[in-house]
């Protein structure tokens, strides 16, 4: 059995109660292959852990050479992000802990995943 997933996204990763768990439970001996332009590699989600090693990379350079797309020009910009002067980060963390204290483990994990990307970008030490 071969399972082919186009545009593998975060919904394919949740092994607790998500789509990936249902697929792997229903088809335990299947081979999984995914197509994605944005493979993910982090503690919570990992494209290779779910679908196996990369077997081919069709990158932007190759797509331009093949005529599948036009050249993309990227301008790197650093946008400073900071908290207002009257906001204490410690108090902010304490308030968030208080608001999420009654969540069960699954709800807390789901919430952490939802905000992980924002935290990585906005909370990066170089930006703060």
Short mmCIF file of N, CA and C in Angstrom, two decimals:
data_model
loop_
_atom_site.label_atom_id
_atom_site.label_comp_id
_atom_site.label_asym_id
_atom_site.label_seq_id
_atom_site.Cartn_x
_atom_site.Cartn_y
_atom_site.Cartn_z
N UNK A 1 0.87 -1.17 0.00
CA UNK A 1 0.00 0.00 0.00
C UNK A 1 0.90 1.22 0.00
N UNK A 2 0.58 2.18 -0.80
CA UNK A 2 1.35 3.42 -0.90
C UNK A 2 0.41 4.60 -0.64
N UNK A 3 0.77 5.45 0.31
CA UNK A 3 0.00 6.65 0.61
C UNK A 3 0.80 7.83 0.09
N UNK A 4 0.20 8.60 -0.81
CA UNK A 4 0.85 9.77 -1.39
C UNK A 4 0.10 11.01 -0.92
N UNK A 5 0.85 11.94 -0.33
CA UNK A 5 0.25 13.15 0.21
C UNK A 5 0.83 14.34 -0.53
N UNK A 6 -0.04 15.14 -1.13
CA UNK A 6 0.40 16.37 -1.79
C UNK A 6 0.25 17.52 -0.81
N UNK A 7 1.22 18.40 -0.80
CA UNK A 7 1.21 19.56 0.10
C UNK A 7 1.10 19.11 1.56
N UNK A 8 2.02 18.25 1.97
CA UNK A 8 2.04 17.78 3.36
C UNK A 8 2.18 18.98 4.29
N UNK A 9 1.25 19.13 5.17
CA UNK A 9 1.24 20.27 6.08
C UNK A 9 1.13 19.79 7.52
N UNK A 10 0.97 20.70 8.43
CA UNK A 10 0.96 20.37 9.85
C UNK A 10 -0.11 19.35 10.24
N UNK A 11 -1.22 19.30 9.52
CA UNK A 11 -2.28 18.36 9.87
C UNK A 11 -1.82 16.91 9.73
N UNK A 12 -0.75 16.68 9.00
CA UNK A 12 -0.26 15.32 8.79
C UNK A 12 0.70 14.86 9.88
N UNK A 13 0.97 15.69 10.87
CA UNK A 13 2.01 15.36 11.83
C UNK A 13 1.51 14.88 13.19
N UNK A 14 0.35 15.24 13.59
CA UNK A 14 -0.09 15.00 14.95
C UNK A 14 -0.31 13.51 15.20
N UNK A 15 0.64 12.87 15.91
CA UNK A 15 0.53 11.44 16.19
C UNK A 15 -0.28 11.15 17.44
N UNK A 16 -0.77 12.19 18.15
CA UNK A 16 -1.59 11.97 19.34
C UNK A 16 -3.04 11.71 18.95
N UNK A 17 -3.63 12.64 18.19
CA UNK A 17 -5.02 12.49 17.82
C UNK A 17 -5.31 13.10 16.46
N UNK A 18 -4.30 13.28 15.66
CA UNK A 18 -4.47 13.96 14.38
C UNK A 18 -4.54 13.02 13.19
N UNK A 19 -4.51 13.64 12.04
CA UNK A 19 -4.64 12.94 10.76
C UNK A 19 -3.54 11.90 10.57
N UNK A 20 -2.29 12.23 10.94
CA UNK A 20 -1.18 11.28 10.77
C UNK A 20 -1.42 10.02 11.58
N UNK A 21 -1.90 10.16 12.82
CA UNK A 21 -2.17 9.00 13.66
C UNK A 21 -3.24 8.13 13.02
N UNK A 22 -4.30 8.75 12.53
CA UNK A 22 -5.38 7.97 11.90
C UNK A 22 -4.88 7.23 10.67
N UNK A 23 -4.07 7.89 9.84
CA UNK A 23 -3.53 7.24 8.64
C UNK A 23 -2.62 6.07 9.01
N UNK A 24 -1.71 6.30 9.95
CA UNK A 24 -0.77 5.25 10.34
C UNK A 24 -1.47 4.10 11.06
N UNK A 25 -2.51 4.40 11.83
CA UNK A 25 -3.28 3.34 12.50
C UNK A 25 -4.05 2.51 11.47
N UNK A 26 -4.65 3.18 10.50
CA UNK A 26 -5.47 2.49 9.50
C UNK A 26 -4.61 1.70 8.50
N UNK A 27 -3.41 2.20 8.23
CA UNK A 27 -2.54 1.57 7.23
C UNK A 27 -1.14 1.36 7.81
N UNK A 28 -1.00 0.46 8.78
CA UNK A 28 0.27 0.33 9.49
C UNK A 28 1.43 -0.16 8.63
N UNK A 29 1.16 -0.82 7.53
CA UNK A 29 2.24 -1.36 6.69
C UNK A 29 2.44 -0.56 5.41
N UNK A 30 1.78 0.57 5.30
CA UNK A 30 1.86 1.38 4.09
C UNK A 30 3.17 2.17 4.05
N UNK A 31 3.58 2.49 2.84
CA UNK A 31 4.71 3.41 2.65
C UNK A 31 4.12 4.80 2.43
N UNK A 32 4.68 5.81 3.07
CA UNK A 32 4.17 7.17 2.99
C UNK A 32 5.14 8.04 2.20
N UNK A 33 4.63 8.72 1.19
CA UNK A 33 5.42 9.66 0.39
C UNK A 33 4.68 10.98 0.38
N UNK A 34 5.42 12.07 0.57
CA UNK A 34 4.79 13.39 0.59
C UNK A 34 5.47 14.33 -0.37
N UNK A 35 4.69 15.20 -0.95
CA UNK A 35 5.20 16.29 -1.77
C UNK A 35 4.95 17.58 -0.99
N UNK A 36 5.98 18.37 -0.82
CA UNK A 36 5.80 19.64 -0.13
C UNK A 36 6.90 20.61 -0.53
N UNK A 37 6.55 21.85 -0.59
CA UNK A 37 7.54 22.89 -0.84
C UNK A 37 8.10 23.43 0.46
N UNK A 38 7.53 22.99 1.57
CA UNK A 38 7.95 23.52 2.87
C UNK A 38 8.10 22.39 3.89
N UNK A 39 9.14 21.56 3.75
CA UNK A 39 9.34 20.53 4.77
C UNK A 39 9.63 21.17 6.12
N UNK A 40 9.17 20.53 7.17
CA UNK A 40 9.32 21.09 8.51
C UNK A 40 10.20 20.16 9.34
N UNK A 41 11.05 20.74 10.15
CA UNK A 41 11.90 19.95 11.03
C UNK A 41 12.01 20.65 12.37
N UNK A 42 11.22 20.19 13.32
CA UNK A 42 11.29 20.72 14.69
C UNK A 42 10.95 19.59 15.64
N UNK A 43 10.96 19.88 16.93
CA UNK A 43 10.68 18.85 17.92
C UNK A 43 9.26 18.32 17.80
N UNK A 44 8.29 19.20 17.51
CA UNK A 44 6.89 18.79 17.47
C UNK A 44 6.48 18.20 16.12
N UNK A 45 7.02 18.73 15.04
CA UNK A 45 6.64 18.28 13.70
C UNK A 45 7.89 18.09 12.86
N UNK A 46 7.92 16.97 12.11
CA UNK A 46 9.09 16.69 11.32
C UNK A 46 8.67 15.88 10.09
N UNK A 47 8.82 16.49 8.92
CA UNK A 47 8.40 15.86 7.68
C UNK A 47 9.10 14.52 7.47
N UNK A 48 10.41 14.48 7.70
CA UNK A 48 11.16 13.24 7.47
C UNK A 48 10.77 12.14 8.46
N UNK A 49 10.44 12.51 9.68
CA UNK A 49 10.05 11.50 10.67
C UNK A 49 8.75 10.82 10.27
N UNK A 50 7.85 11.55 9.62
CA UNK A 50 6.56 10.99 9.22
C UNK A 50 6.65 10.29 7.87
N UNK A 51 7.35 10.91 6.92
CA UNK A 51 7.32 10.42 5.54
C UNK A 51 8.62 9.77 5.08
N UNK A 52 9.66 9.81 5.89
CA UNK A 52 10.93 9.19 5.50
C UNK A 52 11.88 10.18 4.87
N UNK A 53 13.02 9.68 4.39
CA UNK A 53 14.05 10.57 3.85
C UNK A 53 13.62 11.25 2.55
N UNK A 54 14.26 12.35 2.26
CA UNK A 54 13.99 13.08 1.01
C UNK A 54 14.53 12.26 -0.15
N UNK A 55 13.69 12.03 -1.17
CA UNK A 55 14.13 11.26 -2.32
C UNK A 55 14.42 12.14 -3.53
N UNK A 56 13.92 13.37 -3.53
CA UNK A 56 14.23 14.31 -4.61
C UNK A 56 13.90 15.72 -4.15
N UNK A 57 14.72 16.67 -4.59
CA UNK A 57 14.48 18.07 -4.28
C UNK A 57 14.31 18.81 -5.60
N UNK A 58 13.15 19.39 -5.78
CA UNK A 58 12.90 20.23 -6.95
C UNK A 58 12.86 21.65 -6.44
N UNK A 59 14.01 22.29 -6.43
CA UNK A 59 14.11 23.61 -5.82
C UNK A 59 13.80 24.72 -6.81
N UNK A 60 13.80 25.95 -6.32
CA UNK A 60 13.45 27.11 -7.13
C UNK A 60 14.41 27.29 -8.30
N UNK A 61 15.69 27.04 -8.08
CA UNK A 61 16.67 27.17 -9.17
C UNK A 61 16.31 26.24 -10.32
N UNK A 62 15.99 25.02 -10.00
CA UNK A 62 15.61 24.05 -11.03
C UNK A 62 14.30 24.44 -11.71
N UNK A 63 13.34 24.94 -10.94
CA UNK A 63 12.05 25.35 -11.51
C UNK A 63 12.23 26.51 -12.48
N UNK A 64 13.10 27.47 -12.14
CA UNK A 64 13.38 28.59 -13.05
C UNK A 64 14.05 28.07 -14.32
N UNK A 65 15.04 27.19 -14.14
CA UNK A 65 15.75 26.63 -15.30
C UNK A 65 14.80 25.85 -16.21
N UNK A 66 13.83 25.16 -15.64
CA UNK A 66 12.87 24.38 -16.43
C UNK A 66 11.77 25.25 -17.04
N UNK A 67 11.69 26.52 -16.62
CA UNK A 67 10.65 27.40 -17.12
C UNK A 67 9.33 27.24 -16.39
N UNK A 68 9.32 26.53 -15.26
CA UNK A 68 8.09 26.32 -14.51
C UNK A 68 7.70 27.56 -13.71
N UNK A 69 8.67 28.44 -13.45
CA UNK A 69 8.39 29.67 -12.72
C UNK A 69 9.38 30.75 -13.16
N UNK A 70 9.08 31.97 -12.81
CA UNK A 70 10.00 33.07 -13.10
C UNK A 70 10.95 33.23 -11.92
N UNK A 71 12.03 33.95 -12.10
CA UNK A 71 12.96 34.21 -11.01
C UNK A 71 12.25 34.97 -9.90
N UNK A 72 12.61 34.64 -8.69
CA UNK A 72 12.06 35.30 -7.52
C UNK A 72 13.16 36.14 -6.91
N UNK A 73 12.84 37.39 -6.65
CA UNK A 73 13.81 38.29 -6.03
C UNK A 73 13.39 38.49 -4.58
N UNK A 74 14.35 38.32 -3.69
CA UNK A 74 14.08 38.41 -2.26
C UNK A 74 14.88 39.55 -1.67
N UNK A 75 14.19 40.38 -0.93
CA UNK A 75 14.86 41.49 -0.23
C UNK A 75 14.73 41.23 1.27
N UNK A 76 15.85 40.94 1.90
CA UNK A 76 15.84 40.66 3.33
C UNK A 76 15.62 41.95 4.11
N UNK A 77 14.70 41.90 5.04
CA UNK A 77 14.43 43.07 5.89
C UNK A 77 14.35 42.62 7.34
N UNK A 78 14.95 43.41 8.19
CA UNK A 78 14.85 43.16 9.62
C UNK A 78 13.84 44.15 10.20
N UNK A 79 12.77 43.61 10.73
CA UNK A 79 11.74 44.46 11.31
C UNK A 79 11.83 44.33 12.82
N UNK A 80 12.25 45.38 13.50
CA UNK A 80 12.38 45.28 14.96
C UNK A 80 11.03 45.05 15.63
N UNK A 81 11.02 44.13 16.57
CA UNK A 81 9.82 43.84 17.34
C UNK A 81 10.20 43.95 18.81
N UNK A 82 9.40 44.70 19.56
CA UNK A 82 9.68 44.81 20.99
C UNK A 82 8.38 45.07 21.73
N UNK A 83 8.42 44.74 23.00
CA UNK A 83 7.26 45.00 23.85
C UNK A 83 7.23 46.48 24.22
N UNK A 84 6.06 47.03 24.46
CA UNK A 84 5.98 48.41 24.96
C UNK A 84 6.73 48.52 26.29
N UNK A 85 7.22 49.70 26.59
CA UNK A 85 8.01 49.92 27.79
C UNK A 85 7.28 49.55 29.08
N UNK A 86 5.96 49.69 29.09
CA UNK A 86 5.21 49.42 30.31
C UNK A 86 4.80 47.95 30.47
N UNK A 87 5.27 47.06 29.59
CA UNK A 87 4.93 45.65 29.67
C UNK A 87 6.15 44.87 30.18
N UNK A 88 5.95 44.16 31.29
CA UNK A 88 7.01 43.34 31.88
C UNK A 88 6.88 41.91 31.33
N UNK A 89 7.91 41.38 30.66
CA UNK A 89 7.81 40.03 30.08
C UNK A 89 7.53 38.95 31.12
N UNK A 90 8.07 39.10 32.32
CA UNK A 90 7.83 38.11 33.37
C UNK A 90 6.35 38.11 33.76
N UNK A 91 5.76 39.30 33.94
CA UNK A 91 4.34 39.40 34.27
C UNK A 91 3.48 38.84 33.14
N UNK A 92 3.89 39.08 31.92
CA UNK A 92 3.16 38.57 30.75
C UNK A 92 3.16 37.04 30.76
N UNK A 93 4.32 36.44 31.04
CA UNK A 93 4.41 34.98 31.12
C UNK A 93 3.54 34.44 32.25
N UNK A 94 3.56 35.10 33.39
CA UNK A 94 2.75 34.66 34.53
C UNK A 94 1.26 34.73 34.20
N UNK A 95 0.85 35.78 33.51
CA UNK A 95 -0.56 35.91 33.13
C UNK A 95 -0.96 34.80 32.16
N UNK A 96 -0.09 34.49 31.20
CA UNK A 96 -0.37 33.41 30.25
C UNK A 96 -0.48 32.07 30.97
N UNK A 97 0.41 31.83 31.93
CA UNK A 97 0.35 30.59 32.72
C UNK A 97 -0.98 30.50 33.47
N UNK A 98 -1.41 31.61 34.04
CA UNK A 98 -2.68 31.63 34.75
C UNK A 98 -3.86 31.33 33.84
N UNK A 99 -3.84 31.87 32.64
CA UNK A 99 -4.94 31.67 31.69
C UNK A 99 -4.99 30.25 31.15
N UNK A 100 -3.86 29.56 31.15
CA UNK A 100 -3.82 28.20 30.58
C UNK A 100 -3.72 27.11 31.64
N UNK A 101 -3.75 27.47 32.90
CA UNK A 101 -3.55 26.50 33.99
C UNK A 101 -4.59 25.38 34.00
N UNK A 102 -5.81 25.66 33.57
CA UNK A 102 -6.89 24.66 33.63
C UNK A 102 -6.96 23.76 32.40
N UNK A 103 -6.06 23.94 31.43
CA UNK A 103 -6.08 23.11 30.23
C UNK A 103 -5.52 21.72 30.52
N UNK A 104 -6.08 20.69 29.87
CA UNK A 104 -5.48 19.36 30.03
C UNK A 104 -4.26 19.27 29.12
N UNK A 105 -3.53 18.17 29.20
CA UNK A 105 -2.26 18.03 28.47
C UNK A 105 -2.44 18.16 26.96
N UNK A 106 -3.50 17.56 26.42
CA UNK A 106 -3.73 17.61 24.98
C UNK A 106 -4.04 19.04 24.52
N UNK A 107 -4.88 19.74 25.29
CA UNK A 107 -5.21 21.13 24.95
C UNK A 107 -3.98 22.02 25.04
N UNK A 108 -3.17 21.82 26.07
CA UNK A 108 -1.95 22.61 26.24
C UNK A 108 -0.97 22.35 25.09
N UNK A 109 -0.84 21.09 24.68
CA UNK A 109 0.06 20.75 23.57
C UNK A 109 -0.43 21.39 22.27
N UNK A 110 -1.73 21.36 22.06
CA UNK A 110 -2.30 21.97 20.85
C UNK A 110 -2.05 23.48 20.84
N UNK A 111 -2.21 24.11 21.98
CA UNK A 111 -1.97 25.55 22.10
C UNK A 111 -0.50 25.88 21.86
N UNK A 112 0.40 25.07 22.43
CA UNK A 112 1.84 25.30 22.21
C UNK A 112 2.19 25.20 20.74
N UNK A 113 1.63 24.20 20.05
CA UNK A 113 1.92 24.05 18.61
C UNK A 113 1.40 25.25 17.81
N UNK A 114 0.23 25.76 18.20
CA UNK A 114 -0.37 26.87 17.47
C UNK A 114 0.49 28.14 17.55
N UNK A 115 1.17 28.31 18.66
CA UNK A 115 1.95 29.53 18.85
C UNK A 115 3.45 29.34 18.68
N UNK A 116 3.89 28.13 18.37
CA UNK A 116 5.32 27.85 18.26
C UNK A 116 6.00 28.70 17.18
N UNK A 117 5.36 28.83 16.03
CA UNK A 117 5.95 29.61 14.96
C UNK A 117 6.09 31.07 15.34
N UNK A 118 5.05 31.64 15.93
CA UNK A 118 5.11 33.04 16.36
C UNK A 118 6.21 33.25 17.40
N UNK A 119 6.32 32.31 18.30
CA UNK A 119 7.34 32.41 19.34
C UNK A 119 8.74 32.35 18.74
N UNK A 120 8.94 31.46 17.76
CA UNK A 120 10.25 31.35 17.12
C UNK A 120 10.66 32.65 16.44
N UNK A 121 9.72 33.29 15.77
CA UNK A 121 10.03 34.50 15.02
C UNK A 121 10.08 35.72 15.93
N UNK A 122 9.01 35.97 16.64
CA UNK A 122 8.91 37.19 17.44
C UNK A 122 9.78 37.11 18.70
N UNK A 123 9.94 35.92 19.25
CA UNK A 123 10.70 35.78 20.48
C UNK A 123 12.17 35.51 20.31
N UNK A 124 12.65 35.52 19.07
CA UNK A 124 14.06 35.24 18.84
C UNK A 124 14.93 36.28 19.54
N UNK A 125 15.98 35.86 20.26
CA UNK A 125 16.82 36.81 21.01
C UNK A 125 17.39 37.95 20.17
N UNK A 126 17.72 37.68 18.91
CA UNK A 126 18.26 38.76 18.06
C UNK A 126 17.22 39.83 17.81
N UNK A 127 15.95 39.48 17.82
CA UNK A 127 14.89 40.46 17.59
C UNK A 127 14.55 41.21 18.86
N UNK A 128 14.65 40.51 20.01
CA UNK A 128 14.31 41.16 21.27
C UNK A 128 15.45 42.06 21.70
#
